[in-house]
Short mmCIF file of C-alpha atoms in Angstrom, two decimals:
data_model
loop_
_atom_site.label_atom_id
_atom_site.label_comp_id
_atom_site.label_asym_id
_atom_site.label_seq_id
_atom_site.Cartn_x
_atom_site.Cartn_y
_atom_site.Cartn_z
CA MET A 7 102.73 44.40 63.12
CA GLN A 8 104.24 42.48 66.05
CA THR A 9 102.36 40.19 68.43
CA LEU A 10 103.89 39.37 72.19
CA PRO A 11 102.00 37.21 74.76
CA ILE A 12 102.65 38.90 77.91
CA SER A 13 103.90 36.39 79.95
CA ASP A 14 107.09 36.67 77.40
CA LEU A 15 107.44 40.03 79.34
CA GLU A 16 108.57 37.89 82.53
CA THR A 17 106.22 39.64 84.52
CA PRO A 18 103.34 38.56 86.88
CA SER A 19 100.45 40.20 85.00
CA ALA A 20 97.01 40.02 87.46
CA ALA A 21 93.06 39.72 86.41
CA LEU A 22 90.83 40.18 89.03
CA ARG A 23 86.72 40.38 88.72
CA ILE A 24 84.96 42.82 91.36
CA ARG A 25 81.61 42.22 91.24
CA GLY A 26 78.86 43.31 93.77
CA PRO A 27 76.24 46.18 94.55
CA ASP A 28 79.09 48.29 96.22
CA SER A 29 81.67 47.44 93.71
CA ASN A 30 82.08 50.81 91.45
CA THR A 31 81.82 52.85 94.98
CA PHE A 32 84.42 50.63 96.39
CA LEU A 33 86.92 51.25 93.68
CA GLN A 34 85.92 54.45 92.95
CA GLY A 35 87.35 55.49 96.31
CA GLN A 36 90.63 53.31 95.59
CA PHE A 37 91.56 54.53 92.07
CA THR A 38 93.40 57.41 90.42
CA GLN A 39 90.49 57.47 87.31
CA ASP A 40 87.22 58.29 87.34
CA LEU A 41 85.40 55.39 87.02
CA ARG A 42 81.87 56.42 87.18
CA ARG A 43 81.20 55.62 83.57
CA PRO A 44 78.85 53.38 81.88
CA ALA A 45 79.34 49.53 80.83
CA GLY A 46 81.92 49.33 78.08
CA ALA A 47 84.52 51.72 79.57
CA CYS A 48 88.13 50.94 79.80
CA SER A 49 89.78 53.26 82.41
CA TYR A 50 93.84 53.37 83.11
CA GLY A 51 94.69 54.12 86.34
CA LEU A 52 96.66 53.92 89.40
CA TRP A 53 96.57 52.21 93.29
CA LEU A 54 98.27 54.64 95.67
CA ASN A 55 99.30 54.81 99.28
CA GLN A 56 98.44 57.14 101.40
CA LYS A 57 101.40 59.24 100.50
CA GLY A 58 100.78 59.48 96.95
CA LYS A 59 103.46 56.73 96.44
CA VAL A 60 102.38 54.31 93.01
CA VAL A 61 101.64 50.80 94.49
CA ALA A 62 100.28 49.64 91.31
CA ASP A 63 98.69 50.17 87.49
CA SER A 64 95.84 48.92 85.98
CA PHE A 65 93.17 48.88 83.06
CA VAL A 66 89.57 48.73 84.80
CA LEU A 67 86.83 47.67 82.65
CA ARG A 68 83.50 47.88 83.65
CA LEU A 69 81.80 44.73 82.06
CA ALA A 70 78.31 45.48 83.71
CA GLU A 71 76.98 48.00 85.94
CA GLN A 72 78.17 46.06 89.35
CA ASP A 73 80.40 44.07 87.53
CA HIS A 74 84.38 45.06 86.61
CA LEU A 75 87.56 43.69 85.26
CA VAL A 76 90.80 44.61 86.62
CA TRP A 77 94.13 43.80 84.53
CA ALA A 78 97.69 44.46 85.88
CA PRO A 79 100.09 44.12 83.49
CA ARG A 80 102.84 43.77 86.34
CA CYS A 81 101.41 43.00 89.34
CA GLY A 82 101.17 39.87 90.75
CA ALA A 83 97.53 38.66 91.14
CA VAL A 84 98.07 37.89 94.90
CA ALA A 85 99.68 41.33 95.84
CA LEU A 86 96.86 43.32 94.04
CA ARG A 87 93.87 41.24 95.76
CA GLU A 88 95.52 41.61 98.88
CA ARG A 89 95.65 45.54 98.56
CA LEU A 90 91.95 46.15 97.71
CA GLU A 91 90.99 43.59 100.32
CA SER A 92 92.30 45.47 102.75
CA TYR A 93 90.53 47.88 102.39
CA LEU A 94 87.02 46.16 102.40
CA ILE A 95 85.01 46.89 105.45
CA ALA A 96 81.64 46.35 104.95
CA ASP A 97 81.42 46.59 101.62
CA GLU A 98 79.54 44.29 99.52
CA VAL A 99 82.04 43.06 97.48
CA GLU A 100 83.14 40.34 95.74
CA ILE A 101 86.99 39.98 94.36
CA ALA A 102 88.00 36.90 92.88
CA ASP A 103 91.47 36.27 91.08
CA VAL A 104 90.66 35.47 87.38
CA THR A 105 94.08 35.48 85.96
CA ALA A 106 94.39 31.81 84.78
CA VAL A 107 91.59 32.50 82.35
CA HIS A 108 92.90 35.85 81.16
CA GLY A 109 95.64 35.03 78.88
CA ALA A 110 97.06 38.39 77.65
CA VAL A 111 98.92 38.90 74.26
CA ALA A 112 100.13 42.37 73.23
CA ILE A 113 99.97 43.44 69.47
CA TRP A 114 101.25 46.73 68.01
CA GLY A 115 102.90 48.52 64.76
CA ALA A 116 101.21 49.39 61.00
CA GLY A 117 97.96 46.80 60.66
CA ALA A 118 97.41 46.41 64.55
CA ALA A 119 93.99 48.17 64.59
CA ALA A 120 93.14 46.61 61.18
CA ALA A 121 93.84 42.96 62.46
CA VAL A 122 91.99 43.40 66.13
CA GLY A 123 88.77 44.68 64.12
CA GLU A 124 88.81 41.68 62.39
CA ARG A 125 88.97 39.31 65.14
CA PHE A 126 86.56 41.37 67.30
CA GLY A 127 84.58 42.77 64.79
CA ALA A 128 85.36 46.26 65.81
CA THR A 129 88.55 48.14 66.97
CA PRO A 130 88.07 49.80 70.41
CA ARG A 131 88.20 53.62 70.75
CA ALA A 132 90.29 55.54 73.79
CA ALA A 133 88.98 54.54 76.99
CA GLU A 134 86.57 51.94 75.76
CA PHE A 135 86.93 48.20 75.00
CA VAL A 136 85.52 45.58 72.44
CA ARG A 137 84.35 42.34 73.67
CA ALA A 138 84.05 39.00 71.49
CA GLY A 139 82.82 36.00 73.51
CA GLU A 140 85.07 35.35 76.66
CA ALA A 141 88.07 38.02 74.68
CA VAL A 142 88.27 41.81 75.38
CA VAL A 143 90.27 43.74 73.57
CA PHE A 144 91.26 47.55 74.19
CA ARG A 145 93.81 49.81 74.01
CA GLY A 146 97.40 49.59 75.90
CA ARG A 147 100.66 51.36 76.91
CA PHE A 148 103.10 49.50 74.95
CA SER A 149 103.53 52.18 71.93
CA ALA A 150 102.61 55.92 71.01
CA GLY A 151 101.41 54.21 68.30
CA ASP A 152 98.14 51.35 67.55
CA ASN A 153 98.78 49.25 70.18
CA PHE A 154 96.23 46.70 71.79
CA VAL A 155 96.02 44.25 74.96
CA CYS A 156 93.80 41.24 74.04
CA LEU A 157 92.67 39.19 77.12
CA ALA A 158 91.14 35.62 76.37
CA PRO A 159 91.39 32.17 77.90
CA ASP A 160 93.81 30.93 75.23
CA ALA A 161 95.80 33.43 74.63
CA GLY A 162 97.89 31.14 71.87
CA GLU A 163 94.87 31.16 69.95
CA LEU A 164 95.12 34.85 69.95
CA ALA A 165 98.63 34.82 68.54
CA GLY A 166 97.65 32.21 65.88
CA VAL A 167 94.85 34.12 64.63
CA PHE A 168 97.28 37.14 64.65
CA SER A 169 100.01 35.53 62.81
CA ALA A 170 97.42 34.46 59.71
CA VAL A 171 96.97 38.03 58.91
CA GLY A 172 100.38 38.85 59.03
CA ALA A 173 101.84 39.89 62.31
CA VAL A 174 104.69 38.40 63.54
CA SER A 175 105.72 37.22 67.12
CA GLY A 176 108.09 40.04 68.92
CA THR A 177 110.43 39.52 71.40
CA ARG A 178 110.84 41.07 75.12
CA ASP A 179 113.34 43.40 73.73
CA SER A 180 111.41 44.68 70.56
CA ALA A 181 108.56 45.17 73.12
CA GLU A 182 110.26 46.75 75.82
CA ALA A 183 112.29 49.03 73.33
CA GLU A 184 108.85 50.33 71.56
CA ARG A 185 107.77 51.07 75.10
CA ILE A 186 110.61 52.72 76.59
CA VAL A 187 111.14 54.98 72.71
CA SER A 188 107.49 55.91 73.52
CA ALA A 189 108.61 57.37 76.84
CA LEU A 190 105.69 55.34 78.40
CA PRO A 191 106.50 54.03 82.37
CA ALA A 192 106.15 50.52 83.65
CA VAL A 193 104.68 50.20 87.14
CA PRO A 194 106.73 48.95 88.98
CA ASP A 195 109.75 48.70 86.99
CA ASP A 196 110.12 52.48 86.20
CA LEU A 197 107.43 53.80 88.77
CA GLY A 198 107.06 51.97 92.01
CA ALA A 199 106.90 52.42 95.91
CA ASN A 200 109.29 54.79 96.40
CA ASP A 201 107.77 57.01 93.30
CA LEU A 202 105.10 59.62 92.91
CA PRO A 203 103.11 59.11 89.53
CA ASN A 204 104.26 62.99 88.51
CA GLU A 205 107.58 61.82 88.20
CA GLY A 206 106.93 59.56 85.38
CA GLY A 207 104.68 62.19 83.63
CA LEU A 208 101.31 60.11 84.46
CA GLU A 209 99.35 62.98 86.02
CA ALA A 210 98.05 63.72 82.59
CA ASP A 211 96.93 59.92 81.42
CA ALA A 212 96.35 58.33 84.61
CA ILE A 213 95.14 60.61 87.16
CA SER A 214 91.37 62.67 87.39
CA PHE A 215 91.96 65.69 89.53
CA THR A 216 87.89 66.29 89.56
CA LYS A 217 86.46 62.80 90.81
CA GLY A 218 86.88 63.42 94.22
CA CYS A 219 88.61 61.29 96.98
CA TYR A 220 90.34 58.47 96.67
CA LEU A 221 93.78 57.16 98.58
CA GLY A 222 96.61 59.50 97.94
CA GLN A 223 94.47 62.17 96.24
CA GLU A 224 95.42 64.81 98.86
CA VAL A 225 99.25 64.55 97.97
CA MET A 226 98.15 64.55 94.27
CA SER A 227 96.27 67.70 94.47
CA ARG A 228 98.95 69.60 96.61
CA LEU A 229 101.50 68.50 93.94
CA LYS A 230 98.78 69.87 91.14
CA ASN A 231 98.41 73.29 93.38
CA LEU A 232 101.83 74.23 95.03
CA GLY A 233 104.44 73.21 92.63
CA GLN A 234 106.40 70.66 90.52
CA VAL A 235 108.45 67.54 91.19
CA ARG A 236 112.10 67.42 92.13
CA ARG A 237 112.60 64.18 90.00
CA ARG A 238 111.71 63.19 86.31
CA LEU A 239 111.83 59.91 84.12
CA PHE A 240 114.04 60.42 81.03
CA VAL A 241 114.59 58.19 78.38
CA ILE A 242 118.35 57.73 77.65
CA ALA A 243 120.34 55.89 75.07
CA GLY A 244 123.86 54.53 74.96
CA ASP A 245 126.08 51.82 73.36
CA GLY A 246 126.81 48.31 74.27
CA ALA A 247 125.02 46.13 76.99
CA PRO A 248 121.86 47.66 78.95
CA PRO A 249 122.37 48.59 82.32
CA ALA A 250 121.17 47.24 85.26
CA PRO A 251 118.39 48.26 87.24
CA HIS A 252 119.07 51.29 89.33
CA THR A 253 122.78 51.80 88.02
CA PRO A 254 123.95 55.05 89.01
CA LEU A 255 123.80 57.69 86.31
CA ARG A 256 126.65 60.81 86.75
CA GLN A 257 127.57 64.01 85.37
CA GLY A 258 131.27 64.16 86.50
CA GLU A 259 131.89 63.43 90.03
CA LYS A 260 128.09 63.75 90.77
CA GLN A 261 125.30 61.46 90.92
CA VAL A 262 122.23 62.60 88.93
CA GLY A 263 119.78 59.89 88.80
CA GLU A 264 119.50 55.85 88.01
CA THR A 265 118.35 53.85 85.47
CA ARG A 266 115.22 51.92 85.88
CA SER A 267 114.14 49.83 83.13
CA SER A 268 116.29 49.16 79.72
CA ALA A 269 116.04 47.12 76.47
CA ARG A 270 118.65 46.29 73.93
CA VAL A 271 118.43 48.39 70.48
CA GLY A 272 120.49 47.39 67.68
CA SER A 273 124.85 47.14 69.23
CA GLY A 274 122.95 49.65 72.19
CA PHE A 275 120.11 50.54 74.27
CA VAL A 276 117.22 52.67 75.40
CA ALA A 277 116.49 52.73 78.70
CA MET A 278 114.32 54.87 81.80
CA ALA A 279 116.43 56.90 84.16
CA MET A 280 114.96 58.80 86.88
CA LEU A 281 116.98 62.19 87.24
CA SER A 282 117.08 64.68 89.78
CA LEU A 283 116.03 68.08 88.11
CA VAL A 284 117.98 69.81 90.81
CA ASN A 285 121.54 68.46 90.04
CA LEU A 286 121.02 67.50 86.16
CA ASP A 287 122.56 69.88 83.63
CA ARG A 288 121.22 68.90 80.28
CA ALA A 289 123.78 70.32 78.14
CA ALA A 290 126.82 68.48 80.44
CA PRO A 291 128.17 64.68 79.46
CA LEU A 292 126.00 61.86 81.12
CA ALA A 293 127.05 58.86 81.83
CA LEU A 294 126.83 55.45 83.56
CA ALA A 295 128.57 54.14 86.24
CA ASP A 296 131.11 52.19 84.16
CA GLY A 297 132.01 55.33 82.01
CA ARG A 298 129.87 54.97 79.23
CA ALA A 299 127.87 57.74 77.92
CA VAL A 300 124.32 57.98 77.07
CA ARG A 301 122.12 60.59 75.40
CA LEU A 302 119.09 61.97 76.49
CA ARG A 303 116.32 61.16 74.31
CA HIS A 304 113.00 62.56 75.86
CA GLY A 305 112.01 64.10 79.38
#
């Protein structure tokens, strides 16, 4: 069982409090996931642009009928707030940056569910959150196994509580390696402004195809009805130091894609890679630009 303050991932997470009579309707028209759910619901989804490309991802916690907490793992609060406020017209909605009072801790591995249950009095089920005082916990996207994100004014206190019941401090590489091996893309590291959700396999987890209109919805519907994407995220592994983001991947003289996020594992690395489904030959050798061979693990 490991814990890691989200800040140790060196990414600018954001927490926004969104309240008002029109708050749910407003968010429903922007978010890819259906938010017409009762208080206590936690929904993972995306913010897209008009072309269906990924702007950010978030967990939206419905605290009350007219009160929502939006937490974005790797998007700065200023950018996310500006994105939302640019679509406010006559809506009775208040958006406040509450990042400073929502420190985040990730906990994953054997024993994580029990540790969360001991601290919060219950373990959240899928698509729900549990609240204890000013702290909340919900299931995250760091591991294929049990993993949770805990938000509280004092992230250090949370980490200390989990350490007292047997958790050890994780590292950036251990957390990133767990996520990458689990084939869980990070936004915007793996999927960003030039990418479609479907290219990262997020159509099942992050998109509702029955909720109705939202920004980018027409593109998502077309992709669902007309066919597949031409690129896809894969998990690769190799020896030596992790490659820098956007390192070309080649088969012979042909470039078939590029790396995205990566992490060291032992004497080697694992990485996310965006590969062309048109040009990729799964039976042929795949190499980095420096000639090092890599192996496909998932995709």
